Short mmCIF file of C-alpha atoms and ligand atoms in Angstrom, two decimals:
data_model
loop_
_atom_site.label_atom_id
_atom_site.label_comp_id
_atom_site.label_asym_id
_atom_site.label_seq_id
_atom_site.Cartn_x
_atom_site.Cartn_y
_atom_site.Cartn_z
CA MET R 126 63.59 42.81 99.72
CA GLU R 127 60.05 42.12 100.55
CA ASN R 128 59.04 41.31 96.59
CA LYS R 129 61.46 38.84 96.19
CA GLN R 130 60.88 35.18 96.61
CA PHE R 131 62.02 33.15 99.99
CA GLU R 132 64.84 31.69 98.75
CA THR R 133 66.57 34.94 97.43
CA LYS R 134 65.29 36.54 101.24
CA ALA R 135 67.26 33.58 102.94
CA ILE R 136 70.52 33.96 101.28
CA ARG R 137 69.81 38.18 100.51
CA ALA R 138 68.84 39.43 103.57
CA GLN R 139 72.52 39.72 105.36
CA LEU R 140 74.01 42.26 106.82
CA GLU R 141 75.23 45.94 105.23
CA ARG R 142 78.86 45.33 104.34
CA THR R 143 81.60 46.73 106.21
CA ASP R 144 84.70 48.60 105.29
CA TYR R 145 86.34 44.92 104.82
CA ASN R 146 84.42 44.68 101.57
CA GLU R 147 83.64 41.32 103.35
CA HIS R 148 81.53 38.83 100.50
CA SER R 149 79.79 36.24 104.23
CA ALA R 150 78.56 38.35 107.17
CA PRO R 151 81.00 38.46 109.15
CA LEU R 152 80.68 37.75 112.92
CA PHE R 153 80.56 40.69 115.62
CA LEU R 154 82.28 39.34 119.00
CA THR R 155 81.53 42.05 120.59
CA SER R 156 79.30 42.51 124.05
CA SER R 157 78.98 45.72 123.98
CA PHE R 158 79.37 48.93 121.61
CA VAL R 159 81.44 52.43 121.93
CA PHE R 160 80.02 55.08 121.11
CA ASP R 161 81.48 58.73 120.12
CA SER R 162 80.18 60.70 122.82
CA ALA R 163 78.13 61.80 125.79
CA GLU R 164 75.41 62.74 124.29
CA ASP R 165 75.30 59.36 121.88
CA MET R 166 75.07 57.19 125.10
CA ARG R 167 72.25 59.30 127.23
CA ALA R 168 70.18 59.48 122.55
CA ALA R 169 71.24 55.52 122.58
CA PHE R 170 69.51 54.03 126.30
CA ASN R 171 66.51 55.83 124.46
CA GLU R 172 64.39 52.54 124.76
CA GLU R 173 63.12 53.82 121.10
CA SER R 174 66.49 54.03 119.63
CA ASP R 175 67.96 50.76 117.11
CA ASP R 176 71.89 52.36 118.03
CA PHE R 177 73.68 49.17 118.59
CA ILE R 178 74.70 48.76 123.14
CA TYR R 179 74.73 45.38 124.25
CA SER R 180 74.19 42.63 122.98
CA ARG R 181 72.35 41.35 125.65
CA TYR R 182 69.95 43.16 124.01
CA VAL R 183 70.27 43.52 120.18
CA ASN R 184 73.72 42.66 117.88
CA PRO R 185 74.57 42.97 113.84
CA ASN R 186 74.69 39.19 114.27
CA THR R 187 71.13 39.15 115.94
CA ASN R 188 69.56 41.12 114.18
CA GLU R 189 70.51 39.42 110.82
CA PHE R 190 69.09 36.79 111.96
CA ILE R 191 66.06 38.64 113.54
CA ASN R 192 65.21 40.61 110.10
CA LYS R 193 65.55 37.66 108.19
CA ILE R 194 63.05 35.58 109.64
CA CYS R 195 60.75 38.73 109.50
CA LEU R 196 60.81 38.69 105.81
CA LEU R 197 60.58 34.64 105.78
CA GLU R 198 57.70 34.33 108.45
CA GLY R 199 56.19 38.31 106.24
CA ALA R 200 56.46 40.12 110.48
CA GLU R 201 56.82 42.67 111.30
CA SER R 202 59.57 42.71 114.13
CA GLY R 203 61.40 39.30 115.87
CA PHE R 204 62.96 39.30 119.36
CA ALA R 205 65.37 36.20 118.36
CA THR R 206 66.21 34.40 121.71
CA ALA R 207 69.25 31.45 123.41
CA SER R 208 66.54 28.29 122.67
CA GLY R 209 63.09 27.65 121.59
CA MET R 210 62.12 27.47 125.64
CA SER R 211 63.38 31.25 125.82
CA ALA R 212 61.63 32.19 123.21
CA ILE R 213 58.56 30.55 123.97
CA TYR R 214 58.54 31.79 128.50
CA THR R 215 60.66 35.13 127.32
CA THR R 216 57.33 35.75 125.47
CA PHE R 217 54.59 34.42 128.12
CA MET R 218 56.41 37.13 130.73
CA ALA R 219 55.98 39.88 129.05
CA LEU R 220 52.53 38.92 127.45
CA LEU R 221 50.89 37.65 130.99
CA LYS R 222 50.05 39.03 134.59
CA SER R 223 49.01 37.05 137.59
CA GLY R 224 45.18 36.95 137.16
CA ASP R 225 45.06 35.66 133.19
CA HIS R 226 43.93 32.63 131.35
CA VAL R 227 45.82 30.85 128.42
CA VAL R 228 43.47 28.34 125.62
CA SER R 229 46.15 25.97 124.38
CA CYS R 230 45.82 22.85 121.99
CA SER R 231 46.26 19.71 124.41
CA SER R 232 49.19 18.56 122.00
CA VAL R 233 52.37 21.34 123.32
CA PHE R 234 55.85 20.50 123.14
CA GLY R 235 56.33 18.71 126.25
CA ALA R 236 58.63 21.26 128.74
CA THR R 237 56.07 24.00 127.35
CA HIS R 238 53.03 22.19 128.40
CA ALA R 239 55.82 21.65 132.52
CA ILE R 240 55.31 26.05 132.01
CA PHE R 241 51.90 26.02 132.16
CA THR R 242 51.25 22.34 134.52
CA LYS R 243 53.87 23.30 136.95
CA TYR R 244 54.97 27.70 137.09
CA PHE R 245 51.52 28.80 135.84
CA PRO R 246 49.55 27.65 139.42
CA LYS R 247 52.06 29.41 141.16
CA TRP R 248 52.00 32.85 139.46
CA ASN R 249 48.32 32.66 139.31
CA ILE R 250 48.61 31.73 135.48
CA SER R 251 45.48 29.36 134.58
CA HIS R 252 45.16 27.76 131.12
CA SER R 253 42.98 24.85 129.37
CA TYR R 254 43.48 22.66 126.97
CA PHE R 255 41.03 22.19 123.64
CA ASN R 256 42.17 18.86 121.18
CA THR R 257 39.85 20.13 118.59
CA ASN R 258 39.25 21.74 115.46
CA SER R 259 35.93 22.77 116.70
CA VAL R 260 34.89 26.54 116.35
CA THR R 261 32.36 26.20 119.82
CA ASP R 262 34.24 23.73 121.30
CA ILE R 263 37.39 26.82 121.99
CA GLU R 264 34.67 29.72 122.24
CA LYS R 265 33.54 27.38 125.59
CA LEU R 266 36.83 27.58 126.81
CA ILE R 267 37.68 31.29 126.31
CA LYS R 268 36.70 33.96 129.75
CA PRO R 269 37.51 37.32 130.28
CA ALA R 270 40.68 36.90 131.42
CA THR R 271 41.96 34.99 128.73
CA LYS R 272 44.91 36.71 126.74
CA PHE R 273 45.62 34.46 123.65
CA ILE R 274 45.21 31.43 121.72
CA TYR R 275 48.81 29.74 121.92
CA LEU R 276 49.32 26.53 119.59
CA GLU R 277 51.24 24.05 117.41
CA THR R 278 50.64 22.61 113.57
CA PRO R 279 51.87 19.38 113.10
CA THR R 280 52.03 19.19 116.96
CA ASN R 281 54.82 16.95 118.40
CA PRO R 282 54.81 14.69 118.48
CA ALA R 283 51.23 12.72 117.05
CA ILE R 284 50.88 15.55 114.06
CA GLU R 285 48.32 16.04 114.22
CA LEU R 286 47.35 18.76 112.91
CA ILE R 287 44.98 22.76 113.59
CA ASP R 288 43.27 24.25 111.56
CA LEU R 289 45.48 27.75 111.86
CA GLU R 290 42.35 30.07 109.28
CA LEU R 291 39.88 28.64 112.18
CA VAL R 292 41.47 29.02 114.90
CA ALA R 293 42.59 32.93 114.11
CA SER R 294 38.98 33.79 113.36
CA VAL R 295 37.78 32.51 116.98
CA ALA R 296 40.95 35.43 118.36
CA LYS R 297 39.63 37.30 116.51
CA LYS R 298 36.43 37.85 117.29
CA TYR R 299 37.36 37.32 121.32
CA HIS R 300 40.59 40.89 120.66
CA ILE R 301 42.56 37.79 122.36
CA LEU R 302 46.07 36.89 120.48
CA LEU R 303 46.54 33.92 118.44
CA ILE R 304 50.69 33.07 118.78
CA VAL R 305 52.03 29.96 116.93
CA ASP R 306 54.07 27.73 117.79
CA ASN R 307 55.83 27.12 114.38
CA CYS R 308 58.89 24.91 114.66
CA PHE R 309 57.68 21.63 113.09
CA ALA R 310 56.91 23.57 109.40
CA THR R 311 59.14 26.07 109.30
CA PRO R 312 57.91 29.57 107.24
CA TYR R 313 58.78 27.44 104.30
CA LEU R 314 56.59 24.71 104.21
CA GLN R 315 53.82 26.92 106.37
CA GLN R 316 52.94 31.74 107.42
CA PRO R 317 50.50 31.93 110.23
CA ILE R 318 50.37 35.50 109.99
CA LYS R 319 48.90 35.00 106.77
CA PHE R 320 46.49 33.00 108.06
CA GLY R 321 45.93 35.47 111.24
CA ALA R 322 48.44 34.84 113.81
CA ASP R 323 50.21 37.68 115.78
CA LEU R 324 53.11 35.84 117.38
CA VAL R 325 55.07 33.17 115.94
CA ILE R 326 57.73 31.33 117.61
CA HIS R 327 60.78 29.04 117.01
CA SER R 328 62.70 27.12 118.05
CA ALA R 329 65.76 27.20 115.42
CA THR R 330 67.66 24.33 117.35
CA LYS R 331 66.01 22.13 114.96
CA TYR R 332 65.07 23.03 110.79
CA MET R 333 66.83 26.59 110.87
CA ASP R 334 70.42 25.04 112.00
CA GLY R 335 69.29 21.96 110.77
CA GLN R 336 72.83 20.43 111.78
CA GLY R 337 72.56 19.81 115.29
CA ARG R 338 75.01 22.14 116.20
CA VAL R 339 73.49 25.25 117.96
CA LEU R 340 70.92 26.05 120.06
CA GLY R 341 68.30 28.85 119.69
CA GLY R 342 64.93 30.90 119.06
CA VAL R 343 63.11 34.15 117.86
CA VAL R 344 59.67 35.44 117.96
CA VAL R 345 58.59 37.18 115.91
CA GLY R 346 55.30 39.42 114.90
CA LYS R 347 53.53 42.69 115.53
CA THR R 348 55.57 45.54 116.24
CA GLU R 349 53.42 46.58 119.26
CA LEU R 350 54.02 42.84 121.28
CA ILE R 351 57.05 42.68 119.74
CA HIS R 352 58.47 46.06 121.63
CA ASP R 353 57.36 44.45 124.82
CA ILE R 354 58.73 41.23 124.70
CA TYR R 355 62.20 43.20 123.37
CA LEU R 356 61.99 45.50 126.17
CA PHE R 357 61.17 42.10 128.97
CA GLY R 358 63.63 40.49 127.25
CA ARG R 359 66.84 43.81 127.38
CA LEU R 360 66.43 43.65 131.10
CA THR R 361 65.87 39.36 131.80
CA GLY R 362 68.56 38.53 129.24
CA PRO R 363 67.50 35.69 127.08
CA SER R 364 68.75 36.82 124.66
CA MET R 365 70.97 34.31 121.92
CA SER R 366 74.43 34.71 121.57
CA PRO R 367 76.05 36.76 118.20
CA PHE R 368 78.03 33.14 117.65
CA ASN R 369 74.77 31.34 117.34
CA ALA R 370 72.69 33.62 115.51
CA TRP R 371 76.07 33.42 112.93
CA VAL R 372 75.56 30.22 112.18
CA LEU R 373 71.81 30.22 112.03
CA SER R 374 71.56 33.03 109.14
CA LYS R 375 73.63 31.32 107.28
CA SER R 376 71.71 27.79 108.19
CA LEU R 377 68.55 30.01 106.64
CA GLU R 378 70.13 30.50 103.42
CA THR R 379 70.44 26.79 102.52
CA LEU R 380 66.63 26.16 103.97
CA ALA R 381 64.51 25.85 101.25
CA LEU R 382 66.41 23.04 99.63
CA ARG R 383 67.73 20.89 103.04
CA MET R 384 63.13 20.87 103.92
CA ASP R 385 62.71 20.44 100.07
CA ARG R 386 64.96 17.29 100.68
CA HIS R 387 63.33 16.02 104.04
CA CYS R 388 59.93 16.28 103.58
CA ASP R 389 60.84 14.07 100.06
CA ASN R 390 62.74 11.84 101.87
CA ALA R 391 59.48 11.77 104.28
CA LEU R 392 56.43 11.48 102.10
CA TYR R 393 58.54 8.72 100.28
CA VAL R 394 59.35 7.02 103.49
CA ALA R 395 55.64 6.59 105.34
CA GLN R 396 54.66 5.73 101.36
CA GLN R 397 56.47 2.82 101.85
CA LEU R 398 56.30 2.21 105.79
CA GLU R 399 51.70 2.11 105.01
CA GLY R 400 50.59 -1.39 105.83
CA HIS R 401 53.77 -2.85 106.82
CA SER R 402 52.58 -5.77 109.51
CA LYS R 403 55.39 -4.78 111.71
CA LEU R 404 52.85 -0.97 112.35
CA GLU R 405 49.55 -0.11 113.79
CA ASN R 406 49.98 2.69 111.51
CA VAL R 407 52.16 5.66 110.19
CA SER R 408 50.96 8.84 110.67
CA TYR R 409 52.43 11.97 107.74
CA PRO R 410 50.42 15.07 106.87
CA PHE R 411 50.76 14.94 102.91
CA LEU R 412 49.39 11.30 102.99
CA PRO R 413 46.34 11.41 101.68
CA SER R 414 45.07 8.32 105.41
CA HIS R 415 45.96 10.88 107.58
CA PRO R 416 43.04 12.41 109.40
CA TYR R 417 43.96 15.95 108.92
CA HIS R 418 45.06 15.67 105.00
CA ALA R 419 42.91 18.59 104.47
CA ILE R 420 44.25 20.94 106.54
CA ALA R 421 48.43 20.10 105.53
CA LYS R 422 46.87 21.08 101.98
CA LYS R 423 45.41 23.94 102.86
CA GLN R 424 48.70 25.71 105.63
CA MET R 425 51.46 23.88 104.43
CA LYS R 426 53.89 23.80 101.26
CA ALA R 427 54.14 19.59 102.15
CA GLY R 428 54.44 17.46 104.91
CA GLY R 429 57.25 18.42 106.74
CA GLY R 430 60.16 16.20 108.06
CA ILE R 431 58.12 13.71 110.69
CA ILE R 432 56.69 10.93 110.50
CA THR R 433 54.93 8.25 113.37
CA VAL R 434 54.83 5.01 113.74
CA SER R 435 53.25 2.63 115.73
CA VAL R 436 54.71 -0.24 116.15
CA LYS R 437 52.17 -3.81 116.88
CA GLY R 438 52.32 -4.71 120.79
CA GLY R 439 53.58 -1.51 122.72
CA TYR R 440 56.34 -0.26 124.52
CA GLU R 441 58.94 -3.67 124.86
CA PRO R 442 58.35 -4.17 120.54
CA ALA R 443 58.42 -0.25 120.09
CA LYS R 444 62.36 -0.65 122.52
CA LYS R 445 64.06 -3.34 120.20
CA PHE R 446 62.77 -2.10 117.02
CA LEU R 447 64.82 2.11 118.22
CA ASP R 448 67.62 -0.61 119.27
CA SER R 449 68.13 -2.75 116.35
CA LEU R 450 68.64 0.23 114.15
CA LYS R 451 72.13 0.80 112.86
CA MET R 452 72.27 4.00 111.48
CA ILE R 453 69.70 6.01 112.68
CA LYS R 454 70.36 7.21 116.17
CA ILE R 455 68.18 7.36 118.89
CA SER R 456 68.24 11.39 120.55
CA PRO R 457 65.81 14.06 121.45
CA ASN R 458 66.38 16.62 118.65
CA LEU R 459 64.91 16.76 115.02
CA GLY R 460 65.22 18.51 111.92
CA ASP R 461 68.64 17.39 111.92
CA ALA R 462 70.46 16.37 108.60
CA ARG R 463 71.49 13.47 110.84
CA SER R 464 67.57 10.95 110.94
CA ILE R 465 66.86 10.30 114.06
CA VAL R 466 63.86 8.25 116.54
CA THR R 467 62.36 8.81 119.71
CA HIS R 468 60.33 6.85 121.99
CA PRO R 469 58.25 10.00 123.18
CA ALA R 470 56.48 7.74 125.99
CA SER R 471 59.23 7.09 127.75
CA SER R 472 61.81 10.51 127.19
CA THR R 473 59.93 13.86 125.87
CA HIS R 474 56.64 13.03 127.35
CA CYS R 475 57.28 10.74 130.66
CA LYS R 476 56.05 14.15 132.46
CA LEU R 477 52.09 12.62 131.78
CA SER R 478 50.07 11.25 132.72
CA GLU R 479 49.52 7.37 130.62
CA THR R 480 45.53 9.49 130.55
CA GLU R 481 47.71 12.94 129.50
CA ARG R 482 49.52 11.01 127.09
CA LEU R 483 46.97 8.92 125.15
CA ASN R 484 44.73 12.72 124.97
CA VAL R 485 47.54 13.62 122.98
CA GLY R 486 47.86 10.73 120.75
CA ILE R 487 51.14 9.23 122.84
CA THR R 488 50.62 5.10 122.69
CA PRO R 489 53.14 2.68 124.62
CA GLY R 490 54.36 2.47 120.53
CA LEU R 491 55.19 5.85 119.42
CA ILE R 492 57.94 6.20 117.44
CA ARG R 493 58.81 9.63 116.30
CA VAL R 494 60.74 9.62 113.76
CA SER R 495 62.80 12.73 112.53
CA ILE R 496 63.45 11.94 108.73
CA GLY R 497 67.09 13.18 107.98
CA LEU R 498 68.50 14.04 104.26
CA GLU R 499 70.74 10.70 103.87
CA ASN R 500 69.56 8.71 100.51
CA LYS R 501 65.72 7.99 100.72
CA GLU R 502 66.59 4.49 100.19
CA ASP R 503 69.56 3.85 103.21
CA ILE R 504 67.04 5.30 105.34
CA LEU R 505 63.57 2.85 104.57
CA LYS R 506 66.23 -0.11 104.58
CA ASP R 507 67.73 0.62 108.21
CA LEU R 508 63.88 1.05 109.32
CA LEU R 509 62.64 -2.08 108.05
CA GLN R 510 65.71 -4.13 109.25
CA ALA R 511 64.71 -2.82 112.68
CA LEU R 512 60.84 -3.91 111.76
CA GLU R 513 62.30 -6.84 110.87
CA ASN R 514 64.00 -8.08 114.41
C1 PLP S 756 62.46 21.61 120.11
C2 PLP S 756 61.62 22.47 120.35
C3 PLP S 756 60.72 23.56 121.23
C4 PLP S 756 61.81 24.75 122.40
O1 PLP S 756 63.30 24.50 121.48
P1 PLP S 756 64.67 25.00 122.14
O2 PLP S 756 65.47 25.01 121.00
O3 PLP S 756 65.09 23.07 122.18
O4 PLP S 756 64.71 25.54 123.85
C5 PLP S 756 59.85 24.48 121.69
N1 PLP S 756 59.04 24.18 120.69
C6 PLP S 756 58.39 22.35 119.33
C7 PLP S 756 57.59 21.92 118.80
C8 PLP S 756 59.95 22.28 119.14
O5 PLP S 756 60.14 21.29 119.46
#
């Protein structure tokens, strides 16, 4: 399967056929597995065994999903979790100990920021934020206790880009790990391991499912790291449910098709909105006006499905704009077939102080638009009529 193209892997890397000769992979809703003998069960409990024991550890459906993501990301191994946040939390807890330090990009997902600021101090783990593509600025933050560099690109919600190759070179130089939350790009648009990342994390809830149905998360990368994450996960129980894994494995069959359309629609809408008299700014990585356009072209196949617009006049006009939309709904999710709008300053990032928000580019008028798979003219029309209001 390794030498096949992305779309083929996403479709064909499915579970082996059972005795029923099914064509589409079946669902294994079983919490545990049986053994032919006491000796077989003893052998299965050896940590190195890959026999199925109990679905908190692994299950055929979660294995199928993990295997697909490994193929798509070019990773050796993986572990699937109940949500994106449980993939992030499990990775942190498996790799970090009291006294450790983490360097992270400042513009991280709101809940990840909350783990760093609210819970890390409780466990005597510290963090430093960078907001830059400068090697020297990142190097200044690294201490002897630094365990890894953590980043998202494109960032949520400001759609800034971080140069993966550059940050990977810093991590290599200091013999620390690079962990990338690749949720916004998906492996179809960007494969951080190719640029030197050690671990890649996803919220599968977003584009991987793509239809707003299930929660899921996954972490993939080097086998020795994943083994530690897996052992911690199998004890503590953040595992993905077999049902969600089955849904997600099917969803991946159409990931490439869906991402092509998300990207086409998003680029079109961004181009049409750019320069609108009611907007201060339109941000999309594949617009030549984007400050990190060159990095986007270097590491991404296309610009993704998220655009941001800044409404002139701040919060009140932004609120009015959201309330004037007829088809597009207000929701915290993204990466859905349905277009979605979010006002980060008053919702997903309301726990940050005003200064913290401004530091990561979240102005009061900033709106995140997750461009869906509807007809692009219909999406644009709804946004335009709301702007006129
Ligand atoms: C949504 C999201 C997460 C968290 O994923 P859940 O599945 O909601 O737990 C993490 N990182 C990014 C970038 C996200 O967009």
